Short mmCIF file of C-alpha atoms in Angstrom, two decimals:
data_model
loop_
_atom_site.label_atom_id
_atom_site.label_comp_id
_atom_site.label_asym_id
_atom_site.label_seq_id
_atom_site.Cartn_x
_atom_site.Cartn_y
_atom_site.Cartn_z
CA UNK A 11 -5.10 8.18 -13.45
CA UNK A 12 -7.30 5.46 -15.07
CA UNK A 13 -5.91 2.91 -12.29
CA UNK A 14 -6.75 4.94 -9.90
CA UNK A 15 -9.84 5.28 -10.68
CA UNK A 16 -10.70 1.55 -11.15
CA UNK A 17 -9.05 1.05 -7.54
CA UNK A 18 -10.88 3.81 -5.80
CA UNK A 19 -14.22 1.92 -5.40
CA UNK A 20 -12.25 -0.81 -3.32
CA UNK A 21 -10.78 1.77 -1.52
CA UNK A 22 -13.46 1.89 1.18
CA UNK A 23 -13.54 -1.80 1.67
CA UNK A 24 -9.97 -2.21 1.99
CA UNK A 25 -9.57 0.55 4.46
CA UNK A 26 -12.42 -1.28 6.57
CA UNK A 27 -10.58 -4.71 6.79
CA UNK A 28 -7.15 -2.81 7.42
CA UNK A 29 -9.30 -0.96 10.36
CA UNK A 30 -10.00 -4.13 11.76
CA UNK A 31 -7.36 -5.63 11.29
CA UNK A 32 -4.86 -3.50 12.98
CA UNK A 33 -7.16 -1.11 15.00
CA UNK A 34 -4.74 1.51 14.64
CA UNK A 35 -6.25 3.83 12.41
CA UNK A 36 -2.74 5.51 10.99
CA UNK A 37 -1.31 2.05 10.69
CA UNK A 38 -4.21 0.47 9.12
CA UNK A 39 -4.16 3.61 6.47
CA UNK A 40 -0.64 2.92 5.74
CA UNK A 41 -1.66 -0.50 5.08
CA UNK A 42 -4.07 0.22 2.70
CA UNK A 43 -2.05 3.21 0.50
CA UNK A 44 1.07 0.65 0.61
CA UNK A 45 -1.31 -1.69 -0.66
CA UNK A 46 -2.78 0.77 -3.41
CA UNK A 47 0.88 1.64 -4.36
CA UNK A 48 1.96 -1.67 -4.72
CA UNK A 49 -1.48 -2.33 -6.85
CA UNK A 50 -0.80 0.50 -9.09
CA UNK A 51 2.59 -0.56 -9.84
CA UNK A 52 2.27 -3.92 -10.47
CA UNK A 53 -0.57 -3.74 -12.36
CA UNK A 54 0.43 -5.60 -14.76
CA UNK A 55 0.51 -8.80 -12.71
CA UNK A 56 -3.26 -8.44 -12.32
CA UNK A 57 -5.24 -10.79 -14.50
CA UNK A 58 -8.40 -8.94 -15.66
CA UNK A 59 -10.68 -12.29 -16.08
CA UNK A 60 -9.82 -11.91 -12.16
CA UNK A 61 -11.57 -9.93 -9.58
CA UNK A 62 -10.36 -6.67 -8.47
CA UNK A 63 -11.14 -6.54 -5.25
CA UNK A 64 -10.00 -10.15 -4.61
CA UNK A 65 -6.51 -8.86 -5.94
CA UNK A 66 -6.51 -6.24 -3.41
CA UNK A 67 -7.16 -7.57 -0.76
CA UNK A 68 -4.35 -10.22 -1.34
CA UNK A 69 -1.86 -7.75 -1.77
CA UNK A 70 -3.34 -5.84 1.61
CA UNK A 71 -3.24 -9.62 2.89
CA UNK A 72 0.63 -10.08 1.76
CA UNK A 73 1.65 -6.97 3.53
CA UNK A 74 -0.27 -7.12 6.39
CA UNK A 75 1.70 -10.72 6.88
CA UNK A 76 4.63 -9.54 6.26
CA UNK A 77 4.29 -6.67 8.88
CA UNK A 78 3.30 -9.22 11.34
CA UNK A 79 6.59 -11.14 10.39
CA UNK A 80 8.93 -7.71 11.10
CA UNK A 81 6.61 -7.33 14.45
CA UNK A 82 8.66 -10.10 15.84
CA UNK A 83 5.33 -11.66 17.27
CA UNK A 84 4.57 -8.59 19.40
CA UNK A 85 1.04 -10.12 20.91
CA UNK A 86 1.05 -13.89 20.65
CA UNK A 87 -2.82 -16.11 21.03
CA UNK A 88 -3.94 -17.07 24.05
CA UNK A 89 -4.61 -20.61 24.33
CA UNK A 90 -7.90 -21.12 24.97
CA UNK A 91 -7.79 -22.83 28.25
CA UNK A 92 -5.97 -19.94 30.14
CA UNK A 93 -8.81 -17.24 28.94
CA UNK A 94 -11.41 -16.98 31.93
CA UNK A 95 -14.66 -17.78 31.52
CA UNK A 96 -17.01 -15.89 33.00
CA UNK A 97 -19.36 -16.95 35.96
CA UNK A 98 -22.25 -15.78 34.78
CA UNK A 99 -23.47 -14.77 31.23
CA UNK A 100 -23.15 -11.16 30.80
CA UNK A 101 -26.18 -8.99 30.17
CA UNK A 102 -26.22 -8.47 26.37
CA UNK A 103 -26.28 -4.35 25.98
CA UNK A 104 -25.40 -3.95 22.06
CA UNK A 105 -22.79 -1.50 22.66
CA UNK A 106 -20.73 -3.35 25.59
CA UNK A 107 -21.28 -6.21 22.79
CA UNK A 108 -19.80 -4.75 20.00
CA UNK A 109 -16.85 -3.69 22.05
CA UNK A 110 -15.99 -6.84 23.71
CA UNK A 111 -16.10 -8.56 20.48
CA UNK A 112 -13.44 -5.48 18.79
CA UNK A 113 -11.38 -6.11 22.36
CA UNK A 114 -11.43 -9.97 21.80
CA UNK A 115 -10.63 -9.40 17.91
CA UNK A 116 -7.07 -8.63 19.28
CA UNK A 117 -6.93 -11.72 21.19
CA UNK A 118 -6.90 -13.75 18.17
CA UNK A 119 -4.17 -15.45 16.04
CA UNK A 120 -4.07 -12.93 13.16
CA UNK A 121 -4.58 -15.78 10.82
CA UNK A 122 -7.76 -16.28 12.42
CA UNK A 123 -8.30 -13.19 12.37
CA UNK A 124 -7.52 -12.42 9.00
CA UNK A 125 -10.48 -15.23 7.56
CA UNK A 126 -12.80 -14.05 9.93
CA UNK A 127 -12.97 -10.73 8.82
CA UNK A 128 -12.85 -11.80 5.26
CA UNK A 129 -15.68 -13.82 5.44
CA UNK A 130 -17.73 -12.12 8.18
CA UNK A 131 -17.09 -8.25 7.54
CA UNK A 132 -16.19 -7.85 4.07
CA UNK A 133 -18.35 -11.27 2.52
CA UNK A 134 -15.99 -13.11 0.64
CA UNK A 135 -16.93 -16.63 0.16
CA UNK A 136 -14.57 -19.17 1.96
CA UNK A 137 -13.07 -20.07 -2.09
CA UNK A 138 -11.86 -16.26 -2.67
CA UNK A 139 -11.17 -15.96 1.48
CA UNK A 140 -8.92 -19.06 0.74
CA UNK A 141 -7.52 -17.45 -1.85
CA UNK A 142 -6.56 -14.53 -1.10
CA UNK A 143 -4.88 -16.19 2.16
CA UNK A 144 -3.29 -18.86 -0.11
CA UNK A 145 -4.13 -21.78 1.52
CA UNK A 146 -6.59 -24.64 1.10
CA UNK A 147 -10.54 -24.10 1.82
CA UNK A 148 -10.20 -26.52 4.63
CA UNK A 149 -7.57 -24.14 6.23
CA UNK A 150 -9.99 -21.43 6.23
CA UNK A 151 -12.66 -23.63 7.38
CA UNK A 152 -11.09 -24.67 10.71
CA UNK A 153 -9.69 -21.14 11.29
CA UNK A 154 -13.13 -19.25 10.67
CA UNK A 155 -14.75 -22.11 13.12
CA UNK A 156 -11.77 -21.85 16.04
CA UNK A 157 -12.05 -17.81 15.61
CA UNK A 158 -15.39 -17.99 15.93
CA UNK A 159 -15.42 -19.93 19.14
CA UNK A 160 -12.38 -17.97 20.30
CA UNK A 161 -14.31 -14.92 20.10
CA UNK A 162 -17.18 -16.49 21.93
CA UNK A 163 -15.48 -17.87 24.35
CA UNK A 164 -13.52 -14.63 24.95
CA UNK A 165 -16.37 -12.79 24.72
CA UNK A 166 -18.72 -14.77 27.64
CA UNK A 167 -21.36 -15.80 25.20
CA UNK A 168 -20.38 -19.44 25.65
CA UNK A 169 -20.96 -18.97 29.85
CA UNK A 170 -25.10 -19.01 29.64
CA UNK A 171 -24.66 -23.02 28.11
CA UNK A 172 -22.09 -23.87 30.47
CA UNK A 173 -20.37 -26.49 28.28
CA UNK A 174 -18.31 -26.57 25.64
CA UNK A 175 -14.70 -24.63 26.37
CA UNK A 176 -12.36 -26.11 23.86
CA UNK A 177 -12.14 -25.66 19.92
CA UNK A 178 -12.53 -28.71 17.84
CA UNK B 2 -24.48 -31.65 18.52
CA UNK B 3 -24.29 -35.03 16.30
CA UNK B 4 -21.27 -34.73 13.95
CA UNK B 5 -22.69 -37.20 11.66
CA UNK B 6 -25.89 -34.44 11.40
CA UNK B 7 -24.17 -31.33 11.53
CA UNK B 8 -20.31 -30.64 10.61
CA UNK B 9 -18.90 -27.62 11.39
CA UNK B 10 -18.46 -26.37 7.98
CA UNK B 11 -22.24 -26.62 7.44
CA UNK B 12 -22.88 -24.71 10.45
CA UNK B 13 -20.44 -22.24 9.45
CA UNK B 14 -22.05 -21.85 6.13
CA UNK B 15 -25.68 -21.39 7.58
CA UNK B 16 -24.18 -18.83 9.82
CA UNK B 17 -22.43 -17.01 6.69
CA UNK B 18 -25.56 -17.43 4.44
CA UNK B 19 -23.54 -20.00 2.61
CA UNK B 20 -25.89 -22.36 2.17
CA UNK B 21 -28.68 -22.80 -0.89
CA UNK B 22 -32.19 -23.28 0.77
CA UNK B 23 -32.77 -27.02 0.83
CA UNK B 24 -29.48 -27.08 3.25
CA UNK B 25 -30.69 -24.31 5.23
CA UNK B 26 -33.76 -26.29 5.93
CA UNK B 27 -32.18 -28.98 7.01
CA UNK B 28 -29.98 -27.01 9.17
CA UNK B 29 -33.02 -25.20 10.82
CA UNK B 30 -34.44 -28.53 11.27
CA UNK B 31 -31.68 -29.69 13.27
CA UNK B 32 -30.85 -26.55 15.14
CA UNK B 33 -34.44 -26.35 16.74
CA UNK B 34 -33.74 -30.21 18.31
CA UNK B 35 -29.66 -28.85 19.31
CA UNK B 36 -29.84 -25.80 21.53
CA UNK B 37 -25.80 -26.05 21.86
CA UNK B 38 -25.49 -25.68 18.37
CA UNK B 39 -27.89 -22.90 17.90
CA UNK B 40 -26.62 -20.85 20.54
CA UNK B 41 -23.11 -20.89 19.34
CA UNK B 42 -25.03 -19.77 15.75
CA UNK B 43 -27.23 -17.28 17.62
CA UNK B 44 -23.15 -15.94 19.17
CA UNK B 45 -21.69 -16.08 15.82
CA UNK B 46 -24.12 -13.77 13.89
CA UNK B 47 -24.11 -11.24 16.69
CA UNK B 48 -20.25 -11.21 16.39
CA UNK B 49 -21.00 -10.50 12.60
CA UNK B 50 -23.18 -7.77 13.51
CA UNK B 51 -21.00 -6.38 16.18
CA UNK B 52 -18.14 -6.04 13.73
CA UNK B 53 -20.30 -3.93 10.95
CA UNK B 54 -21.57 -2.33 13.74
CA UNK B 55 -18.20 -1.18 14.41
CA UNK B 56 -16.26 -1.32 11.18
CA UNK B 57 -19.12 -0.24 8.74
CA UNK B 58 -18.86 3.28 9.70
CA UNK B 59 -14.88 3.60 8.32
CA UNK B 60 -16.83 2.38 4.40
CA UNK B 61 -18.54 6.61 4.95
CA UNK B 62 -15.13 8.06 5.22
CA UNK B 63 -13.84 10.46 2.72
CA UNK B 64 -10.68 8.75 1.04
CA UNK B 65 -8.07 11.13 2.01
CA UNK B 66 -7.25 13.67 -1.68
CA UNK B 67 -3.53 12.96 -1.02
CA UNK B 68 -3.94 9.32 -1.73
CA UNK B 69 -4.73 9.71 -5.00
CA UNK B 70 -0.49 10.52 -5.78
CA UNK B 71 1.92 8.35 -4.17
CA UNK B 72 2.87 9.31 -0.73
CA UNK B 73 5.65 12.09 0.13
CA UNK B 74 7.56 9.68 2.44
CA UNK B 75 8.98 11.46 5.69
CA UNK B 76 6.98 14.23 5.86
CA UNK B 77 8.03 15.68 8.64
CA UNK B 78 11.47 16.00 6.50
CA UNK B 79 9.29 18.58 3.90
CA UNK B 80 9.04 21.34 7.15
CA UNK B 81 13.07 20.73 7.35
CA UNK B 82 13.34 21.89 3.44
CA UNK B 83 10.70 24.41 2.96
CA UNK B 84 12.83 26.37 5.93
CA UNK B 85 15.81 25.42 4.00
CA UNK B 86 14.58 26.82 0.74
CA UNK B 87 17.65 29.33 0.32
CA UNK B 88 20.18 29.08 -2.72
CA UNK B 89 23.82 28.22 -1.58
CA UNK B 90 26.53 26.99 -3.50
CA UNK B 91 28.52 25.09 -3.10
CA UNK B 92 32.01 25.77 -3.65
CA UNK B 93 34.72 23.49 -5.30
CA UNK B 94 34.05 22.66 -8.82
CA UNK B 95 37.03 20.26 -9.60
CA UNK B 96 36.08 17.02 -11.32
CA UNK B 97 33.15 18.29 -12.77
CA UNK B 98 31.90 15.49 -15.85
CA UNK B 99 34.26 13.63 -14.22
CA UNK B 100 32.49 10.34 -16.07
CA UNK B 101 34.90 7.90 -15.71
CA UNK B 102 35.34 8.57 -11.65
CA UNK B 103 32.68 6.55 -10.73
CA UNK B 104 32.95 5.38 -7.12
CA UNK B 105 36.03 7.51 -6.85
CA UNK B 106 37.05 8.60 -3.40
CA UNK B 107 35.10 12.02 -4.42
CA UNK B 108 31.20 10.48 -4.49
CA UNK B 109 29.68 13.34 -4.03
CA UNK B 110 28.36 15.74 -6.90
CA UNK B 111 30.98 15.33 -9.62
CA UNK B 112 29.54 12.02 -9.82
CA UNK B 113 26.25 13.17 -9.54
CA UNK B 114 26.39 15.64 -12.28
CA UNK B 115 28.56 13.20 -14.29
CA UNK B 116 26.15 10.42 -14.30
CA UNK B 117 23.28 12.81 -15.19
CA UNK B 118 24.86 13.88 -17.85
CA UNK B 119 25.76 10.48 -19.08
CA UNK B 120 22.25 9.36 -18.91
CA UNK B 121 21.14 12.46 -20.61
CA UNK B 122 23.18 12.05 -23.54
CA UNK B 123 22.62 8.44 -23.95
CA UNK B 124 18.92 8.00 -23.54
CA UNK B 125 17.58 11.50 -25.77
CA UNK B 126 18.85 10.23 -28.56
CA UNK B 127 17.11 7.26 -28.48
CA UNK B 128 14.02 7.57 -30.75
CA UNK B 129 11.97 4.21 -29.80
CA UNK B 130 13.09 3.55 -26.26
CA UNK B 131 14.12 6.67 -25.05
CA UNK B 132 11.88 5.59 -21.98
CA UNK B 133 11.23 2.50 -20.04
CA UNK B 134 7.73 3.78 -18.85
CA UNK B 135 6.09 6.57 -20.73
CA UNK B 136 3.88 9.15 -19.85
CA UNK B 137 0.78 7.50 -20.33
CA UNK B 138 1.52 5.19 -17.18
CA UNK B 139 2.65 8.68 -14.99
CA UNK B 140 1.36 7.25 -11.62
CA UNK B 141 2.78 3.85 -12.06
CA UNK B 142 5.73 4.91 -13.16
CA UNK B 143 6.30 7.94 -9.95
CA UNK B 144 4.92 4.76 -7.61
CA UNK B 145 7.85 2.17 -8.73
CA UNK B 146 10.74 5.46 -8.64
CA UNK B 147 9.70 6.68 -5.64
CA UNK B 148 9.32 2.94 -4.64
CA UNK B 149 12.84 2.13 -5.22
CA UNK B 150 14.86 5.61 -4.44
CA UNK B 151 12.70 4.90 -1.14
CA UNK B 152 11.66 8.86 -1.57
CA UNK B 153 8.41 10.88 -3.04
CA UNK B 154 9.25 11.66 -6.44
CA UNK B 155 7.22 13.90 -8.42
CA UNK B 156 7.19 14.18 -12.26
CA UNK B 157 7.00 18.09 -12.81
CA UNK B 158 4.04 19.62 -15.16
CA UNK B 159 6.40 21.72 -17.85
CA UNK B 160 3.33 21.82 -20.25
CA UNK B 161 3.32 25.61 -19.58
CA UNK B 162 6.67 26.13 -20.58
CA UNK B 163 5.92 23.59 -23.62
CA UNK B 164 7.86 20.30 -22.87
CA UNK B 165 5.42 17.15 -22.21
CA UNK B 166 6.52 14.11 -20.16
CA UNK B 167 7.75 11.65 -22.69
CA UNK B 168 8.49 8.97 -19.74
CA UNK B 169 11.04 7.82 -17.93
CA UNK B 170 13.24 4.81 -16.78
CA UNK B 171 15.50 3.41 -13.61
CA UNK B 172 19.25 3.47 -13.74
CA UNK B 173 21.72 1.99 -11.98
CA UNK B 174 23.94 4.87 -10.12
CA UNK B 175 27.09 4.89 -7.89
CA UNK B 176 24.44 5.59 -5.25
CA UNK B 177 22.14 2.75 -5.68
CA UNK B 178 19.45 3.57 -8.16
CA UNK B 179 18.32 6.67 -10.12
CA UNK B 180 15.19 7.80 -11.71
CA UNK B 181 15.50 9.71 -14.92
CA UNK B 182 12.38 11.14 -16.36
CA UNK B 183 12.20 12.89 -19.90
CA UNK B 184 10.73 15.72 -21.44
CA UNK B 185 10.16 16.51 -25.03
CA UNK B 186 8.94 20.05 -26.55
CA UNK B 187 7.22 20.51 -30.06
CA UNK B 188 10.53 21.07 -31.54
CA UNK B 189 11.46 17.87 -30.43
CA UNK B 190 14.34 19.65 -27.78
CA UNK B 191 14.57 16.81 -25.01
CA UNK B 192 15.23 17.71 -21.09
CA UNK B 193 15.94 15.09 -18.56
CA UNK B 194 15.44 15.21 -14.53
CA UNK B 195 17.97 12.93 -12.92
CA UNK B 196 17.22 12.04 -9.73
CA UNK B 197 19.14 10.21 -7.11
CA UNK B 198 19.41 9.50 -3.41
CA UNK B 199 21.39 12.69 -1.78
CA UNK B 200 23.64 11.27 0.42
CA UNK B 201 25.68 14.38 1.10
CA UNK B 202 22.47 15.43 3.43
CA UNK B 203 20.00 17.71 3.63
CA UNK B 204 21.87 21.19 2.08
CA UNK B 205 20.16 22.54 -0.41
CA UNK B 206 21.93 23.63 -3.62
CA UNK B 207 21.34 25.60 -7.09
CA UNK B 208 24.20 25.43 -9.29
CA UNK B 209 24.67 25.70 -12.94
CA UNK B 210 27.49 23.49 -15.13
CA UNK B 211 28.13 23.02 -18.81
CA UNK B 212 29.92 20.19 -20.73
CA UNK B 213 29.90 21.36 -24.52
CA UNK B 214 26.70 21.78 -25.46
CA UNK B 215 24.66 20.12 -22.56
CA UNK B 216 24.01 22.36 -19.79
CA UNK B 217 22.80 21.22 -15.74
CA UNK B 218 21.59 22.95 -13.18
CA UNK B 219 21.44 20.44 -10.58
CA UNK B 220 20.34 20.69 -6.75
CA UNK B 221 20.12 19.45 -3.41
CA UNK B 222 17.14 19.02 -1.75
CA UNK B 223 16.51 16.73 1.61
CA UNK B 224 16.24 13.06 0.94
CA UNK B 225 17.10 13.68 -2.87
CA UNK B 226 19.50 15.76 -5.81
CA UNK B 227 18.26 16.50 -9.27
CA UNK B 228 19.77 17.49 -11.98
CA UNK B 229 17.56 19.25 -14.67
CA UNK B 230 20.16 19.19 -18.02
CA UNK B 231 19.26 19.97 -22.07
CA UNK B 232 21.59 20.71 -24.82
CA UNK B 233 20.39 23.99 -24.28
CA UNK B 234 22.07 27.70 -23.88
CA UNK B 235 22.11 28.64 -19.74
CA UNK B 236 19.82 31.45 -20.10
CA UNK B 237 17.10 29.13 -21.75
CA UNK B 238 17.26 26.53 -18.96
CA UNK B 239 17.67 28.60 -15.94
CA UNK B 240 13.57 29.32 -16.35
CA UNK B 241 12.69 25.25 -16.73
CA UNK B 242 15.29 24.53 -14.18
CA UNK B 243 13.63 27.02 -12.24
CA UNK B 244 10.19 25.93 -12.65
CA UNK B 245 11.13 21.96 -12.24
CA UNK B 246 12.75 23.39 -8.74
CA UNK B 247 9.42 25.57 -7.79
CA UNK B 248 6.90 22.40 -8.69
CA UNK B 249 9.32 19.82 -6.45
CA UNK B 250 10.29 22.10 -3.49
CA UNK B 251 6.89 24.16 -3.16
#
């Protein structure tokens, strides 16, 4: 069980983004021990100069595309322009916070969704976030910055300045 | 916000801590004369801190003990076979070692018994690759069978009755794919567990069969059939058989 035990500190971590990421607790567990299977039997593909937990979390990433692909699109984006802003800034009560932005999470294009919880929940830097999505830097760039203002924007913070509705 | 000032990336880097500490100077400098820009920095770190806020808690849970073995797919299946845990045979023994029936109109256990016994007599007396995966890899190697007979496979602990896993290997079968795991006791007697997809259904089977000097006890048992076999007399495999049975259909 040596494997095991060199995956089992990630273990946490990966369950975390997988929580986010699908919100459904069973499915996002199912993620994660498909991803730990997968891990354990392909172990050989993993280069140890690399970092463990980066290889993780791109097979969790791999699947977690893939399921999106069999999903046959089940919740598509909004586009910005049709998500209401509201009139007035709400009141900013930490708990009605945290739940608008896990509400508005949803709302996002899972590739957006994907880097921003990369780079703001779990801390990788935008190189490993990049790859571990497989695409270039600047990808993940432009997607953490439009999920970031989608979020805002979905969440009211963006109401109390008045301007700005569209992403760059 | 001036563009030429302050990109985007560099504001998402200040906001993700990204930055070294000259650049986060500069940034500070620039966000005290651009209350657009720091607002939408003031909204993104609270959206960081809502999502620990909400997601941290899952890094306390207690990683679930099962996870540590490779799933038992369909579990609800497991309630179906623990109430079918009762010893029928099955009648109709024609075509037994049938070998060279493969894909025959009668793909059901003569071929199942037939392969097994084909594998077992090739692979034990193979000295240096009797297996493709050996023991020393067990959870790798029960993750890729189960993997590809798309069912929980288990490899059985027979160190009480004195036969170690040696390993094991994938075959091809009439039925898609097979895993066939090995056992080897001090003596150096080998016993194999041939595994493969049941596609009769869920009946569940003890029965005993001899070719020469290899004898099988093979069963069915929900998603799966085994086959325990070992050039061995019947009365000294019926208690591995047995305890092979007990460890995979508790």
């Amino acid at each position: 069980m040596s494997r095991y035990a060199r995956l089992e500190p990630h273990i946490p971590h990966l369950r975390r983004y997988a929580r986010a990421l699908v919100r459904d607790v069973e499915q996002a567990d199912d993620l994660v021990q498909d991803c730990l299977e997968r891990a354990m039997s392909r172990w050989h593909l993993w280069r140890p100069t690399g970092s463990l937990r980066a290889w993780l979390f791109t097979i969790l990433h791999n699947l977690h595309v893939n399921a999106i692909a069999k999903q046959a699109r089940r919740g598509t984006s909004l586009p910005l322009d049709t998500v209401p802003t509201p009139a007035e800034a709400p009141v900013q009560h930490d708990r009605t916070q945290v739940s608008e932005v896990v509400a508005a999470l949803d709302q996002l294009a899972p590739e957006q969704r994907r880097v921003l919880l990369l780079v703001a929940l779990e801390d990788f830097t935008y190189a490993e976030a990049a790859a571990i999505t497989g695409v270039p830097i600047g990808t993940v760039m432009s997607r953490l910055a439009r999920g970031r203002e989608a979020l805002r924007q979905i969440t009211g913070q963006s109401g109390a300045s008045g301007g700005l509705r569209r992403v760059k | 916000m001036n563009p030429a000032q302050l990109d985007e990336a560099t504001l998402q880097a200040f906001v993700d801590g990204q930055l070294d500490d000259g650049e986060r100077c500069a940034v500070e400098a620039l966000l005290a004369s651009n209350p657009e820009a720091a607002a939408r920095v003031r909204a993104y770190r609270a959206q960081t801190a809502a999502l620990h806020a909400a997601f941290d808690p899952v890094l306390d849970e207690p990683v679930p003990v099962g996870w540590r073995t490779p799933r038992r797919r369909g579990a609800t299946y497991l309630g179906q076979v623990a109430a079918a845990v009762v010893l029928l045979l099955v009648g109709g023994a024609g075509g037994w070692w049938a070998n060279d029936r493969l894909g025959g109109p009668n793909d059901g256990a003569a071929n199942f018994t037939g392969e097994a016994a084909l594998a077992h007599r090739v692979y034990t007396k193979e000295v240096r690759h009797a297996v493709e995966v050996a023991a020393d890899e067990e959870a790798h190697l029960v993750a890729w069978l189960s993997k590809r007979l798309d069912a929980p496979l288990a490899a059985p602990d027979l160190t009480g009755r004195g036969y170690e896993l040696v390993g094991g290997r994938l075959l091809p079968a009439s039925a898609g794919a097979a895993a066939h795991l090995m056992y080897e006791n001090e003596a150096g007697d080998r016993l194999t567990l041939y595994i493969r997809t049941n596609r009769e259904g869920g009946e569940t089977a003890f029965r005993f069969e001899q070719d020469g000097a290899v004898s099988a006890f093979y069963w069915l048992d929900g998603p799966l059939a085994y086959a325990v076999l070992a050039e061995a007399e019947r009365e000294t495999l019926l208690p591995l058989a047995r305890a092979v049975y007990n460890e995979l259909s508790p």
